[in-house]
XYZ file of C-alpha atoms in Angstrom:
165
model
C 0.000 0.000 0.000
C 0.934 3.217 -0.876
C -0.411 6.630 0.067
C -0.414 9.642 -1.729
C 2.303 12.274 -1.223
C -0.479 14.565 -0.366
C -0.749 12.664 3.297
C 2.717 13.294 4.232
C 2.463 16.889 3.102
C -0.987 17.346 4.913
C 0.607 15.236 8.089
C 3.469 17.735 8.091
C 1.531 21.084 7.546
C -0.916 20.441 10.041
C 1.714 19.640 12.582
C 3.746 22.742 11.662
C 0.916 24.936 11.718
C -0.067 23.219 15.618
C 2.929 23.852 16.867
C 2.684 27.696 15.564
C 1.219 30.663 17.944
C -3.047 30.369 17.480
C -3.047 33.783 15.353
C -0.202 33.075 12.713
C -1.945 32.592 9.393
C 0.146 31.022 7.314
C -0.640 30.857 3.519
C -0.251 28.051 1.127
C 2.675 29.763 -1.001
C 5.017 30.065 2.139
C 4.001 26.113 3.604
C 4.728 24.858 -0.038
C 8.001 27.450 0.375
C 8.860 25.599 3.501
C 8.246 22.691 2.632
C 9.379 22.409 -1.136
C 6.481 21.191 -1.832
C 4.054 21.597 -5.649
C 1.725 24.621 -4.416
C -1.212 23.524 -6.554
C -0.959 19.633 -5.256
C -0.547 21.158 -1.383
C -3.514 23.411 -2.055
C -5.448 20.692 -2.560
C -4.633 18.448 0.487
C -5.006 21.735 2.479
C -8.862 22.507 1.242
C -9.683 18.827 2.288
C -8.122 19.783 5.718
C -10.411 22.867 6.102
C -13.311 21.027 4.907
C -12.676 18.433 7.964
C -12.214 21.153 10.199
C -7.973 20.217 10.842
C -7.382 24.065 9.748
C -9.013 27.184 9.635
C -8.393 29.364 6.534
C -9.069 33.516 6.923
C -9.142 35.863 4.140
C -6.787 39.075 3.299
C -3.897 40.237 3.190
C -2.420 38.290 6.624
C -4.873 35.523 5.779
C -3.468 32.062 5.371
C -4.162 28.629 7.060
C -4.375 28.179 11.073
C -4.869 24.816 12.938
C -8.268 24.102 13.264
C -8.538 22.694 16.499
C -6.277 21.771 19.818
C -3.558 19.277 18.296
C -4.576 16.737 21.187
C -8.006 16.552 19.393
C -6.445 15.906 16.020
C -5.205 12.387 14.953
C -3.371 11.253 12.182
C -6.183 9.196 11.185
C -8.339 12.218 11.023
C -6.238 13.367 8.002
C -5.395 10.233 6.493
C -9.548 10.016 5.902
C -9.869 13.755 5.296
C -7.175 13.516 1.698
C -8.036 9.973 1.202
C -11.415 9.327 2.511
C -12.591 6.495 4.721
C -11.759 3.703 1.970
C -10.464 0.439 3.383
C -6.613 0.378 2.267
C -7.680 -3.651 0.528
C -10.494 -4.343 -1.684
C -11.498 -7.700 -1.990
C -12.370 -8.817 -6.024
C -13.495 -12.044 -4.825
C -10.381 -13.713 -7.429
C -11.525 -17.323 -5.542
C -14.595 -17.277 -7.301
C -12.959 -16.948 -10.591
C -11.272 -19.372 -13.112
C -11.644 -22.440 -14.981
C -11.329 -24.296 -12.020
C -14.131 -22.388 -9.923
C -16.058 -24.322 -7.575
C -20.112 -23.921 -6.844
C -20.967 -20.387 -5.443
C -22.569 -22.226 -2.306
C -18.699 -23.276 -1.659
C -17.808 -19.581 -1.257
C -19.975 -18.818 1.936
C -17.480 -17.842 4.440
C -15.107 -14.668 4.488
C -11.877 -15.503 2.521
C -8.938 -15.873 4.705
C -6.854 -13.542 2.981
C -9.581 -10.674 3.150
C -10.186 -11.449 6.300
C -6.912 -10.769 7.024
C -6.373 -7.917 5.112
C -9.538 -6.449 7.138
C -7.609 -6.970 10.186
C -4.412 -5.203 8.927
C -6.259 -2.303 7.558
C -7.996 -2.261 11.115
C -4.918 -2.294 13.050
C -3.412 0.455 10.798
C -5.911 2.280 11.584
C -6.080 1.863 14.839
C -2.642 2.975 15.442
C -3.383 5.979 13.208
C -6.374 6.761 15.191
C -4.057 6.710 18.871
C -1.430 9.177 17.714
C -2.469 12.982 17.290
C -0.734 15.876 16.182
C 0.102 16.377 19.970
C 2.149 13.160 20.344
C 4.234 13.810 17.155
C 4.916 17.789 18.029
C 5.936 16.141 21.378
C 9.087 13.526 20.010
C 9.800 16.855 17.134
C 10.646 19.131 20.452
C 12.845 16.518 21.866
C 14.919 16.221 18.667
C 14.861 19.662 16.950
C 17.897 22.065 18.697
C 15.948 25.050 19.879
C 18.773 26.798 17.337
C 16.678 25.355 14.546
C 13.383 26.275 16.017
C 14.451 29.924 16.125
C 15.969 30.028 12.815
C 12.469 28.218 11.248
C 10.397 31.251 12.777
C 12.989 33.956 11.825
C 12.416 32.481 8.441
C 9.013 32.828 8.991
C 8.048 35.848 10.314
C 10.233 37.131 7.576
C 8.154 35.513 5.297
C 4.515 36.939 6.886
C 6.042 40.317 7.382
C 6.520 40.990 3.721
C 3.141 40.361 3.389
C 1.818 43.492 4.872
């Protein structure tokens, strides 16, 4: 399985813009700036944010995207479902009930195995996905990232928004 690059993108501009003071509206041009990213393509994983409530968007000339909500209240399966939808990751074609060598359709009653299992997977993914908000992963980034590099990212920044205005 394989997600679209939109995901990551998403996953990283909603963290980014969580761990950002409430009132800094940051607009599509300067995330896909930051993170080197097609504008049109992170446009696009950004409306389906805002449409799932993840960000806020406001209007003008300091307008840009916000975080929606609290980052606690945000999980990565919230934005996996809000770019992708709620699609299971498998989709079963039913290939056992195809062939030369098919057996009666009354032979195919139960769940196949591998489905079944797939099911599981997709459920556990999910799962996982569902226990791990934008909280948890701003968390293990402040451990890692040298406050040097955290000062130099908003100097870059608020250079950015103030030649806006």
């Amino acid at each position: 399985m394989v997600l679209g690059k939109q995901i990551e993108w998403a996953m990283h501009c909603a963290s980014f813009l969580a761990s950002l003071p409430e009132d800094m509206a940051v607009s599509v041009n300067v995330l896909a700036e930051y993170h080197e990213v097609p504008r049109d393509y992170l446009a696009k994983a950004l409306q389906s944010l805002a449409k799932a409530g993840i960000v806020k968007t406001t209007v003008g000339p300091r307008g840009g995207y916000t975080i929606g909500r609290a980052a606690e209240e945000i999980t990565l399966l919230d934005i996996v479902e809000s770019v992708e939808g709620e699609k299971s990751t498998f989709s079963c074609t039913e290939i056992r009930q195809k062939g030369p060598c098919k057996m009666e359709e009354k032979a195919y009653s139960g769940v196949c195995g591998i489905a079944a299992a797939m099911y599981r997977a997709d459920h556990a993914w999910r799962e996982s996905l569902r226990s791990t908000t934008l909280a948890d992963i701003n968390r293990s980034v402040n451990r890692v990232v040298p406050a040097e590099q955290k000062r130099k990212v908003m100097a870059w920044l608020e250079g950015k928004l103030s030649s806006k205005s």
